[in-house]
Amino acid sequence: MKKMRISLILIAVVLIVFGWGAHKQQEQKQQINSIINEQQGVNQIEVKDSADKVVWSTKNEADQYKEQYPLSHVDKLEKGDRKVFAEDPDYKITYKRDSKALYSVEILRLTGENKSVSKELQPFLFDVKGNTYVIYWPEQNKVLEQSENTQKLLNRVK
């Protein structure tokens, strides 16, 4: 009887863990879909520096700096790969729709002593004025490849 109770408890724990994992995965999919569906409505972009001070914000020019195809290529940032970047982001970019934050990304700088990165991470890197960066989505622990408009934005800010 005691073994039966223990096995039922273990089965319940396993089901709870799997249920929680499925819930988190569904939540991530909903967040990604929301960003994809609402990206065209982004009408404000806010850039903060490492001290969390707003250094630049758009007025009417948000269209030229927002990524046209957000989350088109997303990949998980592994712990080993995260270590080659500066601990704190150089910039934090928040994309807003009608003054409500849609999502935020961090711009991480590749540190001088860590110029070697994995092949999987290479497509995500981009250069702005002598520094190599990656767009990091901390909420999902993912890196984003699209960076053309982000590069233009950072060139304007720097």
Rosetta silent file (secondary structure, phi, psi, omega in degrees, C-alpha in Angstrom):
SEQUENCE: MKKMRISLILIAVVLIVFGWGAHKQQEQKQQINSIINEQQGVNQIEVKDSADKVVWSTKNEADQYKEQYPLSHVDKLEKGDRKVFAEDPDYKITYKRDSKALYSVEILRLTGENKSVSKELQPFLFDVKGNTYVIYWPEQNKVLEQSENTQKLLNRVK
SCORE:     score description
SCORE:     0.000 S_00000001
   1 L     0.000  -40.877 -178.892    0.000    0.000    0.000 S_00000001
   2 H   -66.417  -39.767  178.195    2.841    2.378    0.878 S_00000001
   3 H   -64.146  -36.673  179.492    4.600    1.652   -2.427 S_00000001
   4 H   -64.330  -43.307  178.567    1.380    2.395   -4.290 S_00000001
   5 H   -62.845  -44.285 -179.857    1.072    5.805   -2.615 S_00000001
   6 H   -62.795  -43.334 -179.877    4.676    6.658   -3.399 S_00000001
   7 H   -66.969  -36.652  176.381    4.275    5.643   -7.038 S_00000001
   8 H   -65.286  -39.611  177.433    1.063    7.680   -7.349 S_00000001
   9 H   -64.821  -42.613  178.413    2.825   10.711   -5.893 S_00000001
  10 H   -63.121  -42.119  177.679    5.724   10.258   -8.331 S_00000001
  11 H   -62.895  -41.470  178.939    3.321    9.969  -11.257 S_00000001
  12 H   -63.031  -41.746  179.201    1.524   13.121  -10.093 S_00000001
  13 H   -63.476  -44.554  179.287    4.841   15.001   -9.846 S_00000001
  14 H   -61.646  -43.682  178.867    5.856   13.896  -13.343 S_00000001
  15 H   -63.497  -39.248  178.217    2.486   14.987  -14.761 S_00000001
  16 H   -64.494  -43.324  179.760    2.763   18.368  -13.058 S_00000001
  17 H   -62.770  -47.027  178.592    6.268   18.916  -14.458 S_00000001
  18 H   -63.927  -39.498  178.230    5.161   18.000  -17.992 S_00000001
  19 H   -63.394  -42.213  179.097    2.066   20.159  -17.665 S_00000001
  20 H   -64.666  -42.655  178.014    4.118   23.133  -16.510 S_00000001
  21 H   -61.409  -43.392  178.475    6.547   22.680  -19.415 S_00000001
  22 H   -64.643  -39.557  177.956    3.696   22.556  -21.922 S_00000001
  23 H   -62.353  -45.559 -179.845    2.148   25.654  -20.366 S_00000001
  24 H   -63.544  -40.872  179.501    5.434   27.614  -20.621 S_00000001
  25 H   -64.676  -41.810  177.800    5.903   26.527  -24.230 S_00000001
  26 H   -64.277  -39.393  178.808    2.368   27.647  -25.111 S_00000001
  27 H   -62.820  -42.097  178.335    2.976   30.958  -23.361 S_00000001
  28 H   -63.751  -42.904  178.889    6.150   31.513  -25.413 S_00000001
  29 H   -61.929  -41.190  179.108    4.312   30.753  -28.664 S_00000001
  30 H   -64.108  -40.491  179.934    1.564   33.227  -27.759 S_00000001
  31 H   -65.938  -42.333  178.363    4.122   35.934  -26.998 S_00000001
  32 H   -63.893  -45.223  178.300    5.926   35.350  -30.298 S_00000001
  33 H   -61.448  -39.578  178.688    2.653   35.394  -32.233 S_00000001
  34 H   -61.892  -43.574  179.602    1.631   38.610  -30.509 S_00000001
  35 H   -65.372  -45.506 -179.988    4.882   40.300  -31.514 S_00000001
  36 H   -61.417  -43.527 -177.563    4.639   39.082  -35.106 S_00000001
  37 H   -71.533  -30.721 -174.443    1.020   40.197  -35.416 S_00000001
  38 H  -102.730   -2.682 -176.664    1.496   43.603  -33.779 S_00000001
  39 H   -58.321  -38.355 -178.504    4.929   44.597  -35.137 S_00000001
  40 H   -65.234  -20.787  179.128    3.451   46.631  -37.980 S_00000001
  41 H   -88.951    0.024  179.413    1.660   48.790  -35.404 S_00000001
  42 L   -62.080  124.875 -178.630    4.859   49.774  -33.581 S_00000001
  43 L  -127.061    7.539  176.191    4.902   53.553  -33.504 S_00000001
  44 E  -152.634  136.866  176.147    7.571   54.279  -30.896 S_00000001
  45 E  -127.859  131.899 -177.812   11.041   52.916  -30.237 S_00000001
  46 E  -120.799  131.051  179.828   12.944   53.785  -27.092 S_00000001
  47 E  -115.476  126.143  176.940   16.683   53.241  -26.638 S_00000001
  48 E  -114.977  149.357  177.158   18.255   53.173  -23.176 S_00000001
  49 E   -88.318 -173.514 -176.756   21.944   52.997  -22.366 S_00000001
  50 L   -64.943  -20.248  177.568   23.645   50.736  -19.847 S_00000001
  51 L   -89.023    9.355  179.247   22.682   53.147  -17.031 S_00000001
  52 L    63.476   31.439  177.484   18.988   52.653  -17.974 S_00000001
  53 L  -105.300  133.034  179.193   18.736   56.265  -19.144 S_00000001
  54 E   -65.990  119.261  179.597   16.741   57.017  -22.301 S_00000001
  55 E  -104.386  -16.694  179.257   19.274   58.185  -24.887 S_00000001
  56 E  -164.192  142.043  177.570   16.977   58.272  -27.903 S_00000001
  57 E  -144.893  142.347 -178.246   13.302   57.898  -28.668 S_00000001
  58 L   -80.514  157.519  171.259   11.439   58.044  -31.950 S_00000001
  59 L  -113.165  -89.308 -179.701    8.738   60.464  -32.867 S_00000001
  60 L   -98.206   -4.801 -173.297    7.443   59.904  -36.403 S_00000001
  61 L   -97.076   19.137 -178.401   10.391   57.837  -37.655 S_00000001
  62 H   -60.998  -34.058 -178.488    9.612   54.517  -35.938 S_00000001
  63 H   -60.142  -35.541 -177.003    8.799   52.856  -39.271 S_00000001
  64 H   -79.717  -11.103 -178.874   12.331   53.224  -40.574 S_00000001
  65 H  -113.459  -12.106  177.925   13.907   51.635  -37.477 S_00000001
  66 L   -80.054  148.889  179.149   11.568   48.787  -36.595 S_00000001
  67 L   -74.953  130.462 -177.230   12.423   45.366  -37.951 S_00000001
  68 L   -70.240  -33.806 -179.376   10.080   44.441  -40.781 S_00000001
  69 L  -124.532   75.257 -177.246   10.212   40.714  -40.065 S_00000001
  70 L   -66.137  146.373  175.965   10.685   40.352  -36.315 S_00000001
  71 L    60.125   29.598  179.471   11.635   36.969  -34.953 S_00000001
  72 L   -72.373  -31.383  175.739   12.292   35.589  -38.429 S_00000001
  73 L  -139.339  107.625 -175.702   15.373   33.745  -37.177 S_00000001
  74 E  -124.136  140.638  177.449   15.530   33.104  -33.453 S_00000001
  75 E  -144.673  152.358  179.197   17.822   30.755  -31.565 S_00000001
  76 E   -70.463  139.324  176.545   18.484   29.909  -27.931 S_00000001
  77 L   -94.690  111.569 -178.807   21.574   31.530  -26.418 S_00000001
  78 L   -72.754  156.455 -177.965   23.570   28.828  -24.669 S_00000001
  79 H   -58.880  -41.784  179.970   25.398   29.582  -21.407 S_00000001
  80 H   -63.366  -38.837  178.362   28.809   29.103  -23.020 S_00000001
  81 H   -72.090  -33.183 -179.736   27.938   31.530  -25.800 S_00000001
  82 H   -63.872  -29.976 -176.769   26.516   34.071  -23.346 S_00000001
  83 L   -69.765  -18.207 -179.296   29.902   34.269  -21.606 S_00000001
  84 L   -82.105   -4.786  179.175   31.623   35.741  -24.693 S_00000001
  85 E  -107.397  159.322  177.354   29.504   38.892  -24.398 S_00000001
  86 L   -58.194  147.106 -178.123   29.670   41.722  -21.882 S_00000001
  87 L   -60.748  -46.667 -178.933   27.702   41.028  -18.716 S_00000001
  88 L  -102.182  144.165  179.309   25.557   44.155  -19.042 S_00000001
  89 L   -70.401  148.605  173.895   23.974   45.262  -22.314 S_00000001
  90 L   -72.989  -35.846 -179.508   25.248   48.403  -24.023 S_00000001
  91 E  -141.828  156.236  171.879   21.692   49.280  -25.013 S_00000001
  92 E  -127.993  123.411 -178.102   18.143   48.197  -24.356 S_00000001
  93 E  -110.453  126.461  178.657   15.630   48.777  -27.140 S_00000001
  94 E  -114.732  124.829  177.840   11.921   48.762  -26.378 S_00000001
  95 E   -96.735  124.892 -174.782    9.402   48.546  -29.195 S_00000001
  96 E  -121.582  149.776  173.673    6.098   50.168  -28.258 S_00000001
  97 E  -125.075  116.500 -178.193    2.648   50.339  -29.751 S_00000001
  98 L    52.453   49.434  178.317    0.547   53.282  -28.553 S_00000001
  99 L    66.045    7.419  177.321    2.907   53.827  -25.569 S_00000001
 100 E  -107.536  126.803 -177.715    2.520   50.182  -24.481 S_00000001
 101 E   -64.788  126.089  176.358    5.680   48.046  -24.596 S_00000001
 102 E   -87.886  -49.082  174.002    5.368   45.196  -27.085 S_00000001
 103 E  -165.445  162.663  179.410    8.799   43.706  -26.363 S_00000001
 104 E  -129.515  145.633  175.290   12.329   44.678  -25.400 S_00000001
 105 E  -128.106  157.299  176.150   15.702   43.446  -26.567 S_00000001
 106 E  -111.706  145.148  178.021   19.195   43.987  -25.256 S_00000001
 107 E  -104.580  107.541 -177.190   22.201   44.784  -27.412 S_00000001
 108 E   -97.645  134.267 -179.829   25.122   42.748  -26.091 S_00000001
 109 E   -93.764  134.360  174.513   28.698   43.617  -27.075 S_00000001
 110 E   -70.512  126.078 -176.630   31.224   40.908  -27.884 S_00000001
 111 L   -76.561  155.130 -175.032   34.091   41.405  -25.441 S_00000001
 112 L   -59.730  -38.798 -177.138   37.628   41.976  -26.686 S_00000001
 113 L   -80.665   -8.296 -176.388   39.124   38.859  -25.174 S_00000001
 114 L  -120.134   64.423 -177.583   36.356   36.617  -26.548 S_00000001
 115 L   -83.894   -5.274  178.878   36.465   37.035  -30.317 S_00000001
 116 L  -100.462  124.096  178.608   35.744   33.364  -31.029 S_00000001
 117 L  -125.476  161.866 -178.578   32.088   32.397  -31.142 S_00000001
 118 L   -66.849  157.003  178.687   30.322   29.217  -32.195 S_00000001
 119 L   -61.291  -34.358 -179.390   29.307   28.680  -35.821 S_00000001
 120 L   -65.377  -28.570 -176.594   25.659   28.665  -34.774 S_00000001
 121 L   -88.178  -18.734 -176.891   26.003   32.173  -33.344 S_00000001
 122 H   -51.610  -45.838 -177.944   27.850   33.712  -36.332 S_00000001
 123 H   -64.644  -14.843 -176.076   24.704   34.695  -38.334 S_00000001
 124 H   -90.919  -11.607 -176.711   23.413   36.674  -35.353 S_00000001
 125 E   -82.932  146.810  174.068   26.448   38.981  -35.036 S_00000001
 126 E  -148.788  157.254 -176.806   26.613   42.468  -36.551 S_00000001
 127 E  -110.513  139.893  172.988   29.036   45.396  -36.381 S_00000001
 128 E  -139.054  114.037  176.413   28.390   49.000  -35.451 S_00000001
 129 L    47.961   52.005  173.235   31.304   51.458  -35.377 S_00000001
 130 L    87.122   -6.163  177.461   34.003   48.934  -34.513 S_00000001
 131 E  -111.177  147.476  176.897   32.050   46.847  -31.989 S_00000001
 132 E  -103.903  131.935 -174.943   30.426   43.489  -32.601 S_00000001
 133 E  -127.744  167.046  170.143   26.952   43.016  -31.176 S_00000001
 134 E  -139.100  147.348  176.450   24.115   40.544  -30.914 S_00000001
 135 E   -91.511  120.571 -175.120   20.410   41.229  -30.313 S_00000001
 136 E  -116.511  130.389  177.340   19.372   39.331  -27.185 S_00000001
 137 E  -103.483   93.620 -171.608   15.793   38.769  -26.074 S_00000001
 138 L   -64.618  -30.106 -179.444   16.275   38.173  -22.319 S_00000001
 139 L   -60.382  -33.675 -178.009   12.661   37.252  -21.653 S_00000001
 140 L  -111.037   -0.734 -176.881   13.031   34.174  -23.830 S_00000001
 141 L    55.384   48.286 -176.912   16.835   33.702  -23.534 S_00000001
 142 E  -131.470  156.345  173.590   17.103   33.917  -27.316 S_00000001
 143 E  -108.676  150.038 -177.747   19.135   35.815  -29.895 S_00000001
 144 E  -114.934  139.442 -178.146   17.584   37.431  -32.969 S_00000001
 145 L   -84.098  -39.410 -174.673   19.216   37.547  -36.385 S_00000001
 146 L   -59.659  130.504 -176.644   17.475   40.496  -37.989 S_00000001
 147 L  -150.236    1.459 -176.524   19.606   43.537  -37.447 S_00000001
 148 H   -57.996  -52.737 -179.291   19.568   45.807  -40.504 S_00000001
 149 H   -73.275  -30.124  176.140   17.258   48.437  -39.012 S_00000001
 150 H   -66.069  -38.186  176.291   18.751   47.941  -35.560 S_00000001
 151 H   -61.792  -45.220  177.727   22.167   48.754  -37.045 S_00000001
 152 H   -59.989  -42.089 -179.860   20.769   51.962  -38.556 S_00000001
 153 H   -62.960  -46.588 -179.062   19.218   52.832  -35.210 S_00000001
 154 H   -67.433  -35.023  175.384   22.449   52.249  -33.272 S_00000001
 155 H   -63.330  -33.807  178.769   24.459   54.260  -35.812 S_00000001
 156 H   -72.646  -37.579 -177.133   22.058   57.130  -35.220 S_00000001
 157 H   -74.501  -42.535 -174.308   22.298   56.809  -31.434 S_00000001
 158 L   -67.027    0.000    0.000   26.083   56.416  -31.118 S_00000001
